[in-house]
PDB file of C-alpha atoms and ligand atoms in Angstrom:
ATOM      1  CA  MET A 774      20.345  22.229  -3.236  1.00  0.00           C
ATOM      2  CA  THR A 775      19.748  25.218  -0.849  1.00  0.00           C
ATOM      3  CA  ARG A 776      16.741  24.838   1.527  1.00  0.00           C
ATOM      4  CA  ASP A 777      14.283  27.905   1.872  1.00  0.00           C
ATOM      5  CA  GLU A 778      14.042  27.844   5.695  1.00  0.00           C
ATOM      6  CA  THR A 779      16.607  26.110   7.639  1.00  0.00           C
ATOM      7  CA  SER A 780      15.191  26.425  11.124  1.00  0.00           C
ATOM      8  CA  PRO A 781      11.227  26.108  10.623  1.00  0.00           C
ATOM      9  CA  GLN A 782       9.410  28.057  13.593  1.00  0.00           C
ATOM     10  CA  HIS A 783       6.810  24.781  14.266  1.00  0.00           C
ATOM     11  CA  PRO A 784       8.408  21.246  14.157  1.00  0.00           C
ATOM     12  CA  TYR A 785       7.311  19.145  11.186  1.00  0.00           C
ATOM     13  CA  GLU A 786       4.526  16.454  12.335  1.00  0.00           C
ATOM     14  CA  LEU A 787       3.497  13.401  10.240  1.00  0.00           C
ATOM     15  CA  PHE A 788       0.562  11.382  10.772  1.00  0.00           C
ATOM     16  CA  TYR A 789       0.423   7.980   9.208  1.00  0.00           C
ATOM     17  CA  TRP A 790      -0.249   4.318  10.113  1.00  0.00           C
ATOM     18  CA  PRO A 791       2.366   3.450  12.237  1.00  0.00           C
ATOM     19  CA  SER A 792       2.941  -0.273  11.463  1.00  0.00           C
ATOM     20  CA  ILE A 793       3.226   0.260   7.631  1.00  0.00           C
ATOM     21  CA  GLN A 794       5.837   2.285   5.449  1.00  0.00           C
ATOM     22  CA  GLY A 795       2.705   2.776   2.626  1.00  0.00           C
ATOM     23  CA  ARG A 796       2.532   6.128   1.395  1.00  0.00           C
ATOM     24  CA  GLY A 797       3.571   7.862   4.517  1.00  0.00           C
ATOM     25  CA  GLU A 798       7.168   6.597   4.098  1.00  0.00           C
ATOM     26  CA  PHE A 799       7.525   8.776   0.853  1.00  0.00           C
ATOM     27  CA  ILE A 800       7.367  11.574   3.221  1.00  0.00           C
ATOM     28  CA  ARG A 801       9.800   9.564   6.254  1.00  0.00           C
ATOM     29  CA  LEU A 802      12.008   9.581   3.441  1.00  0.00           C
ATOM     30  CA  ALA A 803      12.342  13.059   2.362  1.00  0.00           C
ATOM     31  CA  PHE A 804      12.978  13.869   5.795  1.00  0.00           C
ATOM     32  CA  GLU A 805      15.865  11.288   6.416  1.00  0.00           C
ATOM     33  CA  ALA A 806      17.722  12.102   3.398  1.00  0.00           C
ATOM     34  CA  ALA A 807      17.345  15.939   4.321  1.00  0.00           C
ATOM     35  CA  GLY A 808      18.365  15.092   7.868  1.00  0.00           C
ATOM     36  CA  ALA A 809      15.686  17.145   9.052  1.00  0.00           C
ATOM     37  CA  PRO A 810      14.034  16.627  12.698  1.00  0.00           C
ATOM     38  CA  TYR A 811      10.566  15.594  12.711  1.00  0.00           C
ATOM     39  CA  VAL A 812       7.953  13.794  14.590  1.00  0.00           C
ATOM     40  CA  ASP A 813       6.411  10.820  13.263  1.00  0.00           C
ATOM     41  CA  VAL A 814       3.508  11.103  15.638  1.00  0.00           C
ATOM     42  CA  ALA A 815       1.383   8.157  15.023  1.00  0.00           C
ATOM     43  CA  ARG A 816       4.743   5.878  15.949  1.00  0.00           C
ATOM     44  CA  LEU A 817       4.991   7.757  19.209  1.00  0.00           C
ATOM     45  CA  PRO A 818       3.218   5.489  22.461  1.00  0.00           C
ATOM     46  CA  GLU A 819      -0.479   6.677  23.027  1.00  0.00           C
ATOM     47  CA  ALA A 820       0.370   7.853  26.185  1.00  0.00           C
ATOM     48  CA  LYS A 821       2.448  10.527  24.369  1.00  0.00           C
ATOM     49  CA  GLY A 822      -0.400  11.489  22.014  1.00  0.00           C
ATOM     50  CA  GLY A 823       0.845   8.892  19.316  1.00  0.00           C
ATOM     51  CA  GLY A 824      -0.929   5.580  17.831  1.00  0.00           C
ATOM     52  CA  ALA A 825      -3.789   5.661  15.393  1.00  0.00           C
ATOM     53  CA  ARG A 826      -5.957   7.471  17.518  1.00  0.00           C
ATOM     54  CA  ALA A 827      -3.798  10.592  16.799  1.00  0.00           C
ATOM     55  CA  ILE A 828      -4.622  10.027  13.090  1.00  0.00           C
ATOM     56  CA  MET A 829      -8.398   9.641  13.547  1.00  0.00           C
ATOM     57  CA  ALA A 830      -8.412  13.115  15.110  1.00  0.00           C
ATOM     58  CA  LEU A 831      -7.497  14.596  11.872  1.00  0.00           C
ATOM     59  CA  LEU A 832      -9.483  12.825   9.727  1.00  0.00           C
ATOM     60  CA  PRO A 833     -13.446  13.675   9.092  1.00  0.00           C
ATOM     61  CA  GLY A 834     -15.332  13.587  12.090  1.00  0.00           C
ATOM     62  CA  GLY A 835     -12.337  14.103  14.208  1.00  0.00           C
ATOM     63  CA  ALA A 836     -11.787  16.914  16.960  1.00  0.00           C
ATOM     64  CA  ALA A 837      -8.897  18.500  15.078  1.00  0.00           C
ATOM     65  CA  TRP A 838     -10.312  17.851  11.514  1.00  0.00           C
ATOM     66  CA  THR A 839      -9.160  20.866   9.206  1.00  0.00           C
ATOM     67  CA  GLY A 840      -9.660  19.243   5.568  1.00  0.00           C
ATOM     68  CA  ALA A 841      -7.751  16.105   5.306  1.00  0.00           C
ATOM     69  CA  PHE A 842      -9.214  13.339   3.672  1.00  0.00           C
ATOM     70  CA  ALA A 843      -6.778  10.423   4.347  1.00  0.00           C
ATOM     71  CA  PRO A 844      -3.034  10.015   5.480  1.00  0.00           C
ATOM     72  CA  PRO A 845      -0.465  10.786   5.188  1.00  0.00           C
ATOM     73  CA  ILE A 846      -0.922  14.225   6.900  1.00  0.00           C
ATOM     74  CA  LEU A 847       1.516  16.729   7.490  1.00  0.00           C
ATOM     75  CA  ARG A 848       1.169  19.376  10.494  1.00  0.00           C
ATOM     76  CA  VAL A 849       3.477  22.204  10.682  1.00  0.00           C
ATOM     77  CA  GLY A 850       1.678  24.680  13.247  1.00  0.00           C
ATOM     78  CA  ASP A 851      -1.708  25.718  11.980  1.00  0.00           C
ATOM     79  CA  LEU A 852      -1.204  24.193   8.390  1.00  0.00           C
ATOM     80  CA  VAL A 853      -2.396  20.811   7.744  1.00  0.00           C
ATOM     81  CA  LEU A 854      -1.734  19.275   4.555  1.00  0.00           C
ATOM     82  CA  SER A 855      -2.631  15.981   2.969  1.00  0.00           C
ATOM     83  CA  GLN A 856      -1.859  14.094  -0.192  1.00  0.00           C
ATOM     84  CA  THR A 857       1.295  12.517  -0.449  1.00  0.00           C
ATOM     85  CA  VAL A 858       2.296  14.408  -3.738  1.00  0.00           C
ATOM     86  CA  ASN A 859       1.044  17.910  -2.169  1.00  0.00           C
ATOM     87  CA  ILE A 860       3.062  17.218   1.116  1.00  0.00           C
ATOM     88  CA  LEU A 861       6.246  16.180  -1.063  1.00  0.00           C
ATOM     89  CA  SER A 862       6.223  19.400  -3.110  1.00  0.00           C
ATOM     90  CA  PHE A 863       5.345  21.449  -0.177  1.00  0.00           C
ATOM     91  CA  LEU A 864       8.475  19.957   1.964  1.00  0.00           C
ATOM     92  CA  ALA A 865      10.722  19.717  -1.234  1.00  0.00           C
ATOM     93  CA  PRO A 866      11.953  23.298  -1.314  1.00  0.00           C
ATOM     94  CA  ARG A 867      12.378  23.658   2.497  1.00  0.00           C
ATOM     95  CA  LEU A 868      14.293  20.404   2.531  1.00  0.00           C
ATOM     96  CA  GLY A 869      16.557  21.547  -0.237  1.00  0.00           C
ATOM     97  CA  LEU A 870      15.298  18.482  -2.120  1.00  0.00           C
ATOM     98  CA  VAL A 871      14.353  20.087  -5.499  1.00  0.00           C
ATOM     99  CA  PRO A 872      15.617  22.578  -7.956  1.00  0.00           C
ATOM    100  CA  ARG A 873      14.569  26.387  -7.214  1.00  0.00           C
ATOM    101  CA  ASP A 874      13.415  27.296 -10.818  1.00  0.00           C
ATOM    102  CA  GLU A 875       9.740  26.641 -11.347  1.00  0.00           C
ATOM    103  CA  ALA A 876      10.308  24.365 -14.494  1.00  0.00           C
ATOM    104  CA  SER A 877      12.036  22.213 -12.985  1.00  0.00           C
ATOM    105  CA  ARG A 878       9.599  22.090  -9.574  1.00  0.00           C
ATOM    106  CA  ALA A 879       6.754  21.911 -12.294  1.00  0.00           C
ATOM    107  CA  ARG A 880       8.662  18.912 -13.955  1.00  0.00           C
ATOM    108  CA  ALA A 881       9.277  17.262 -10.824  1.00  0.00           C
ATOM    109  CA  LEU A 882       5.557  17.378  -9.306  1.00  0.00           C
ATOM    110  CA  GLN A 883       4.984  15.819 -13.031  1.00  0.00           C
ATOM    111  CA  ILE A 884       7.135  12.893 -12.123  1.00  0.00           C
ATOM    112  CA  SER A 885       5.920  12.452  -8.863  1.00  0.00           C
ATOM    113  CA  LEU A 886       2.525  12.167  -9.872  1.00  0.00           C
ATOM    114  CA  THR A 887       2.955   9.746 -12.016  1.00  0.00           C
ATOM    115  CA  LEU A 888       4.894   7.891  -9.507  1.00  0.00           C
ATOM    116  CA  ALA A 889       1.736   7.853  -7.356  1.00  0.00           C
ATOM    117  CA  ASP A 890      -0.075   6.635 -10.235  1.00  0.00           C
ATOM    118  CA  LEU A 891       2.044   3.727 -10.198  1.00  0.00           C
ATOM    119  CA  VAL A 892       1.893   3.301  -6.512  1.00  0.00           C
ATOM    120  CA  THR A 893      -2.038   3.110  -7.007  1.00  0.00           C
ATOM    121  CA  GLU A 894      -1.820   0.570  -9.712  1.00  0.00           C
ATOM    122  CA  ALA A 895       0.435  -1.541  -7.453  1.00  0.00           C
ATOM    123  CA  HIS A 896      -1.915  -1.406  -4.804  1.00  0.00           C
ATOM    124  CA  ASP A 897      -4.886  -2.189  -6.828  1.00  0.00           C
ATOM    125  CA  THR A 898      -3.196  -5.672  -7.856  1.00  0.00           C
ATOM    126  CA  HIS A 899      -4.162  -6.983  -4.518  1.00  0.00           C
ATOM    127  CA  HIS A 900      -7.385  -4.569  -3.951  1.00  0.00           C
ATOM    128  CA  PRO A 901      -8.881  -4.469  -7.248  1.00  0.00           C
ATOM    129  CA  ILE A 902     -12.418  -4.290  -6.255  1.00  0.00           C
ATOM    130  CA  ALA A 903     -12.862  -2.564  -2.935  1.00  0.00           C
ATOM    131  CA  THR A 904     -10.295  -1.145  -0.033  1.00  0.00           C
ATOM    132  CA  GLY A 905     -13.097  -2.077   2.327  1.00  0.00           C
ATOM    133  CA  LEU A 906     -12.863  -6.019   1.333  1.00  0.00           C
ATOM    134  CA  TYR A 907     -10.060  -8.446   2.823  1.00  0.00           C
ATOM    135  CA  TYR A 908      -7.268  -9.384  -0.149  1.00  0.00           C
ATOM    136  CA  GLU A 909      -8.706 -13.125   0.389  1.00  0.00           C
ATOM    137  CA  ASP A 910     -12.304 -11.547  -0.680  1.00  0.00           C
ATOM    138  CA  GLN A 911     -11.102 -10.636  -3.954  1.00  0.00           C
ATOM    139  CA  ARG A 912      -8.590 -13.216  -5.056  1.00  0.00           C
ATOM    140  CA  PRO A 913      -9.395 -14.150  -8.554  1.00  0.00           C
ATOM    141  CA  GLU A 914      -9.894 -10.513  -9.520  1.00  0.00           C
ATOM    142  CA  ALA A 915      -6.436  -9.723  -7.804  1.00  0.00           C
ATOM    143  CA  HIS A 916      -5.054 -12.553 -10.010  1.00  0.00           C
ATOM    144  CA  ARG A 917      -6.589 -10.889 -13.195  1.00  0.00           C
ATOM    145  CA  ARG A 918      -5.502  -7.360 -12.053  1.00  0.00           C
ATOM    146  CA  ALA A 919      -1.823  -8.566 -11.156  1.00  0.00           C
ATOM    147  CA  ALA A 920      -1.836  -9.991 -14.519  1.00  0.00           C
ATOM    148  CA  HIS A 921      -2.801  -7.172 -16.549  1.00  0.00           C
ATOM    149  CA  PHE A 922      -0.081  -5.244 -14.020  1.00  0.00           C
ATOM    150  CA  VAL A 923       2.655  -7.237 -14.290  1.00  0.00           C
ATOM    151  CA  GLY A 924       2.471  -8.232 -18.112  1.00  0.00           C
ATOM    152  CA  THR A 925       1.722  -4.923 -19.591  1.00  0.00           C
ATOM    153  CA  ARG A 926       1.728  -1.700 -16.886  1.00  0.00           C
ATOM    154  CA  LEU A 927       4.594  -2.109 -14.699  1.00  0.00           C
ATOM    155  CA  ARG A 928       7.010  -2.387 -17.768  1.00  0.00           C
ATOM    156  CA  LYS A 929       5.472   0.676 -19.380  1.00  0.00           C
ATOM    157  CA  PHE A 930       6.202   2.469 -16.126  1.00  0.00           C
ATOM    158  CA  LEU A 931       9.093   0.960 -15.719  1.00  0.00           C
ATOM    159  CA  LEU A 932      10.802   2.047 -19.243  1.00  0.00           C
ATOM    160  CA  TYR A 933       9.133   5.668 -18.637  1.00  0.00           C
ATOM    161  CA  PHE A 934      11.083   6.579 -15.819  1.00  0.00           C
ATOM    162  CA  GLU A 935      14.328   4.906 -17.252  1.00  0.00           C
ATOM    163  CA  ARG A 936      14.098   7.256 -20.343  1.00  0.00           C
ATOM    164  CA  LEU A 937      13.655  10.692 -18.054  1.00  0.00           C
ATOM    165  CA  LEU A 938      17.206   9.412 -16.462  1.00  0.00           C
ATOM    166  CA  GLU A 939      18.536   8.679 -20.037  1.00  0.00           C
ATOM    167  CA  THR A 940      17.440  11.860 -21.167  1.00  0.00           C
ATOM    168  CA  ASN A 941      18.491  14.211 -18.277  1.00  0.00           C
ATOM    169  CA  THR A 942      22.313  13.534 -19.881  1.00  0.00           C
ATOM    170  CA  GLU A 943      23.738  16.626 -17.819  1.00  0.00           C
ATOM    171  CA  SER A 944      23.147  14.739 -14.658  1.00  0.00           C
ATOM    172  CA  GLY A 945      25.075  11.552 -16.313  1.00  0.00           C
ATOM    173  CA  GLY A 946      21.614   9.872 -15.858  1.00  0.00           C
ATOM    174  CA  GLU A 947      22.059  10.103 -12.248  1.00  0.00           C
ATOM    175  CA  HIS A 948      18.816  12.080 -11.325  1.00  0.00           C
ATOM    176  CA  LEU A 949      15.214  12.543 -12.561  1.00  0.00           C
ATOM    177  CA  VAL A 950      15.360  16.304 -12.504  1.00  0.00           C
ATOM    178  CA  GLY A 951      18.160  18.447 -12.252  1.00  0.00           C
ATOM    179  CA  LEU A 952      21.797  17.707 -11.278  1.00  0.00           C
ATOM    180  CA  GLU A 953      21.203  16.762  -7.780  1.00  0.00           C
ATOM    181  CA  LEU A 954      19.374  14.458  -5.231  1.00  0.00           C
ATOM    182  CA  SER A 955      15.535  15.516  -5.221  1.00  0.00           C
ATOM    183  CA  TYR A 956      12.590  14.403  -3.801  1.00  0.00           C
ATOM    184  CA  VAL A 957      11.305  12.202  -6.872  1.00  0.00           C
ATOM    185  CA  ASP A 958      14.770  10.468  -6.565  1.00  0.00           C
ATOM    186  CA  LEU A 959      14.114   9.318  -3.433  1.00  0.00           C
ATOM    187  CA  SER A 960      10.421   8.462  -4.584  1.00  0.00           C
ATOM    188  CA  LEU A 961      11.722   6.321  -7.353  1.00  0.00           C
ATOM    189  CA  PHE A 962      14.010   4.846  -4.901  1.00  0.00           C
ATOM    190  CA  GLN A 963      11.057   3.884  -2.593  1.00  0.00           C
ATOM    191  CA  THR A 964       8.968   2.517  -5.371  1.00  0.00           C
ATOM    192  CA  LEU A 965      11.512   0.397  -6.730  1.00  0.00           C
ATOM    193  CA  THR A 966      12.216  -1.315  -3.460  1.00  0.00           C
ATOM    194  CA  GLY A 967       8.497  -1.986  -2.885  1.00  0.00           C
ATOM    195  CA  LEU A 968       8.088  -3.266  -6.281  1.00  0.00           C
ATOM    196  CA  ALA A 969      11.074  -5.605  -5.877  1.00  0.00           C
ATOM    197  CA  TYR A 970       9.470  -6.701  -2.369  1.00  0.00           C
ATOM    198  CA  ALA A 971       5.929  -7.451  -3.780  1.00  0.00           C
ATOM    199  CA  PHE A 972       6.945  -8.313  -7.453  1.00  0.00           C
ATOM    200  CA  PRO A 973      10.496 -10.207  -6.776  1.00  0.00           C
ATOM    201  CA  LYS A 974      10.105 -12.425  -9.944  1.00  0.00           C
ATOM    202  CA  ALA A 975       8.505  -9.692 -12.295  1.00  0.00           C
ATOM    203  CA  MET A 976      11.129  -6.843 -11.231  1.00  0.00           C
ATOM    204  CA  ALA A 977      14.188  -9.440 -11.809  1.00  0.00           C
ATOM    205  CA  ALA A 978      12.946  -9.727 -15.305  1.00  0.00           C
ATOM    206  CA  PHE A 979      12.929  -6.064 -15.962  1.00  0.00           C
ATOM    207  CA  GLU A 980      15.940  -5.161 -14.271  1.00  0.00           C
ATOM    208  CA  ALA A 981      18.292  -5.580 -17.205  1.00  0.00           C
ATOM    209  CA  GLN A 982      15.993  -2.970 -19.038  1.00  0.00           C
ATOM    210  CA  ILE A 983      16.359  -0.359 -16.531  1.00  0.00           C
ATOM    211  CA  PRO A 984      20.039  -0.052 -15.358  1.00  0.00           C
ATOM    212  CA  LEU A 985      19.832   3.796 -14.805  1.00  0.00           C
ATOM    213  CA  SER A 986      16.998   3.392 -12.554  1.00  0.00           C
ATOM    214  CA  ILE A 987      18.561   0.492 -10.635  1.00  0.00           C
ATOM    215  CA  ALA A 988      21.792   2.120 -10.255  1.00  0.00           C
ATOM    216  CA  LEU A 989      19.707   5.363  -8.434  1.00  0.00           C
ATOM    217  CA  ARG A 990      17.954   2.803  -6.546  1.00  0.00           C
ATOM    218  CA  ASP A 991      21.293   1.536  -5.112  1.00  0.00           C
ATOM    219  CA  ARG A 992      22.890   5.054  -4.957  1.00  0.00           C
ATOM    220  CA  VAL A 993      19.843   6.470  -2.890  1.00  0.00           C
ATOM    221  CA  ALA A 994      20.209   3.203  -0.289  1.00  0.00           C
ATOM    222  CA  ALA A 995      23.954   3.679   0.025  1.00  0.00           C
ATOM    223  CA  LEU A 996      23.428   7.343   0.854  1.00  0.00           C
ATOM    224  CA  PRO A 997      24.628   7.479   4.821  1.00  0.00           C
ATOM    225  CA  ARG A 998      21.192   9.339   6.132  1.00  0.00           C
ATOM    226  CA  VAL A 999      19.032   6.589   4.232  1.00  0.00           C
ATOM    227  CA  ALA A1000      21.405   3.596   4.870  1.00  0.00           C
ATOM    228  CA  ALA A1001      21.225   4.738   8.627  1.00  0.00           C
ATOM    229  CA  TYR A1002      17.180   5.066   8.427  1.00  0.00           C
ATOM    230  CA  ILE A1003      16.951   1.922   6.532  1.00  0.00           C
ATOM    231  CA  ALA A1004      18.815  -0.121   9.240  1.00  0.00           C
ATOM    232  CA  SER A1005      17.116   1.704  11.950  1.00  0.00           C
ATOM    233  CA  GLU A1006      13.630   0.871  13.626  1.00  0.00           C
ATOM    234  CA  ARG A1007      12.118   4.170  12.344  1.00  0.00           C
ATOM    235  CA  ARG A1008      11.355   2.453   9.071  1.00  0.00           C
ATOM    236  CA  PRO A1009       8.596   0.218   9.244  1.00  0.00           C
ATOM    237  CA  PRO A1010       9.275  -3.294   7.360  1.00  0.00           C
ATOM    238  CA  PHE A1011       7.472  -4.260   4.482  1.00  0.00           C
ATOM    239  CA  ASN A1012       4.686  -6.366   5.399  1.00  0.00           C
ATOM    240  CA  GLU A1013       1.204  -7.857   3.708  1.00  0.00           C
ATOM    241  CA  SER A1014      -0.617  -4.751   5.424  1.00  0.00           C
ATOM    242  CA  GLY A1015       1.219  -2.113   3.254  1.00  0.00           C
ATOM    243  CA  ILE A1016       0.691  -1.092  -0.494  1.00  0.00           C
ATOM    244  CA  PHE A1017       3.520  -3.211  -1.508  1.00  0.00           C
ATOM    245  CA  ARG A1018       2.518  -7.110  -0.582  1.00  0.00           C
ATOM    246  CA  ARG A1019       4.038 -10.002  -1.241  1.00  0.00           C
ATOM    247  CA  TYR A1020       1.525 -12.767  -2.487  1.00  0.00           C
ATOM    248  CA  PRO A1021       3.504 -15.168  -4.519  1.00  0.00           C
ATOM    249  CA  GLU A1022       0.666 -15.913  -6.607  1.00  0.00           C
ATOM    250  CA  LEU A1023       0.219 -12.398  -8.023  1.00  0.00           C
ATOM    251  CA  ASP A1024       4.290 -11.902  -8.984  1.00  0.00           C
ATOM    252  CA  LEU A1025       3.828 -13.579 -12.551  1.00  0.00           C
ATOM    253  CA  ASP A1026       6.288 -13.815 -15.113  1.00  0.00           C
ATOM    254  CA  PRO A1027       5.960 -10.587 -17.148  1.00  0.00           C
ATOM    255  CA  ALA A1028       6.326 -12.834 -20.475  1.00  0.00           C
ATOM    256  CA  THR A1029       3.688 -15.026 -19.684  1.00  0.00           C
ATOM    257  CA  ALA A1030       1.290 -13.311 -17.173  1.00  0.00           C
ATOM    258  CA  LEU A1031      -1.784 -12.414 -19.281  1.00  0.00           C
ATOM    259  CA  GLU A1032      -1.616 -15.517 -21.141  1.00  0.00           C
ATOM    260  CA  ALA A1033      -1.465 -17.494 -17.986  1.00  0.00           C
ATOM    261  CA  ALA A1034      -4.181 -15.998 -16.623  1.00  0.00           C
ATOM    262  CA  GLY A1035      -6.742 -16.489 -19.650  1.00  0.00           C
ATOM    263  CA  GLU A1036      -6.329 -12.319 -20.277  1.00  0.00           C
ATOM    264  CA  LYS A1037      -5.801 -10.169 -23.401  1.00  0.00           C
ATOM    265  CA  SER A1038      -4.542  -7.191 -23.776  1.00  0.00           C
ATOM    266  CA  LYS A1039      -6.371  -4.864 -26.297  1.00  0.00           C
TER     267      LYS A1039
HETATM  268  N1  GSH B 280      -3.827   9.970  -3.115  1.00  0.00           N
HETATM  269  C1  GSH B 280      -3.995  10.026  -1.653  1.00  0.00           C
HETATM  270  C2  GSH B 280      -4.134   8.465  -0.996  1.00  0.00           C
HETATM  271  C3  GSH B 280      -4.410   8.468   0.682  1.00  0.00           C
HETATM  272  C4  GSH B 280      -4.862   7.086   1.066  1.00  0.00           C
HETATM  273  O1  GSH B 280      -5.249   6.074   0.042  1.00  0.00           O
HETATM  274  N2  GSH B 280      -4.226   6.873   1.887  1.00  0.00           N
HETATM  275  C5  GSH B 280      -4.420   5.408   3.037  1.00  0.00           C
HETATM  276  C6  GSH B 280      -3.522   4.872   3.498  1.00  0.00           C
HETATM  277  S1  GSH B 280      -2.183   4.809   2.048  1.00  0.00           S
HETATM  278  C7  GSH B 280      -5.686   5.674   3.708  1.00  0.00           C
HETATM  279  O2  GSH B 280      -5.666   5.580   5.147  1.00  0.00           O
HETATM  280  N3  GSH B 280      -6.940   5.617   3.195  1.00  0.00           N
HETATM  281  C8  GSH B 280      -8.238   5.727   4.052  1.00  0.00           C
HETATM  282  C9  GSH B 280      -9.503   6.009   3.014  1.00  0.00           C
HETATM  283  O3  GSH B 280      -8.842   6.204   1.768  1.00  0.00           O
HETATM  284  O4  GSH B 280     -10.253   5.818   3.280  1.00  0.00           O
HETATM  285  C10 GSH B 280      -2.276  10.174  -1.127  1.00  0.00           C
HETATM  286  O5  GSH B 280      -1.509   9.999  -2.045  1.00  0.00           O
HETATM  287  O6  GSH B 280      -2.053  10.898   0.246  1.00  0.00           O
END
């Protein structure tokens, strides 16, 4: 896909928590897959203007606040944007990561927002009551929430993305939108990879039902720039501070998750 801009006048600066993949990772991946230069500002040493302090300056109450509520935040010159999907849809045409026509862009946005919904539901399995509490303070509720997520919601989302691939026959089922790699393909890769980290048992149970999605995930992982990025120190590891967390007690068997938790689905 062609790029709208080959050499932006200002550097792309990403502001996101430095020690987690989280939502910032969807944006890092877009830059990395496109081979576009960017500065992951908070991963720089504090002495060079990095660290969490750089993010705080852009948040409400911060000295450089211009309207963002939470990271990830993108700065390009005077333009400061937040909301992951907003940032991705802004960057995608500039990085050659979305088809040029309006209908395809709108469709990519729709899929990206649905992926964001799934990511939020995955997050809410370990923080069902409050993001301001520790997981350890909401474990019984987390268990209930995970039972519903793994027992009903996860399958529904996964089969939806698989169906999108099946019906994009012109791409041979290889892309969610259009005929080439787009930012939504990258975001599906990241989501599936994160889900496999957090819910290995559940995801193994679903793999056979979503062959096109798994093939897409593996193709993205093997793209030379993405593979180099994954092997690099620029990609923070998955951990239990991010969105996708491995708590074995939440990795329930989808077939029995609801029953095991004493839950019913309406
Ligand atoms: N819908 C927003 C969610 C942003 C968000 O929740 N950011 C997290 C990190 S992934 C955060 O630091 N939130 C702080 C807060 O909500 O106070 C997006 O996609 O960017």
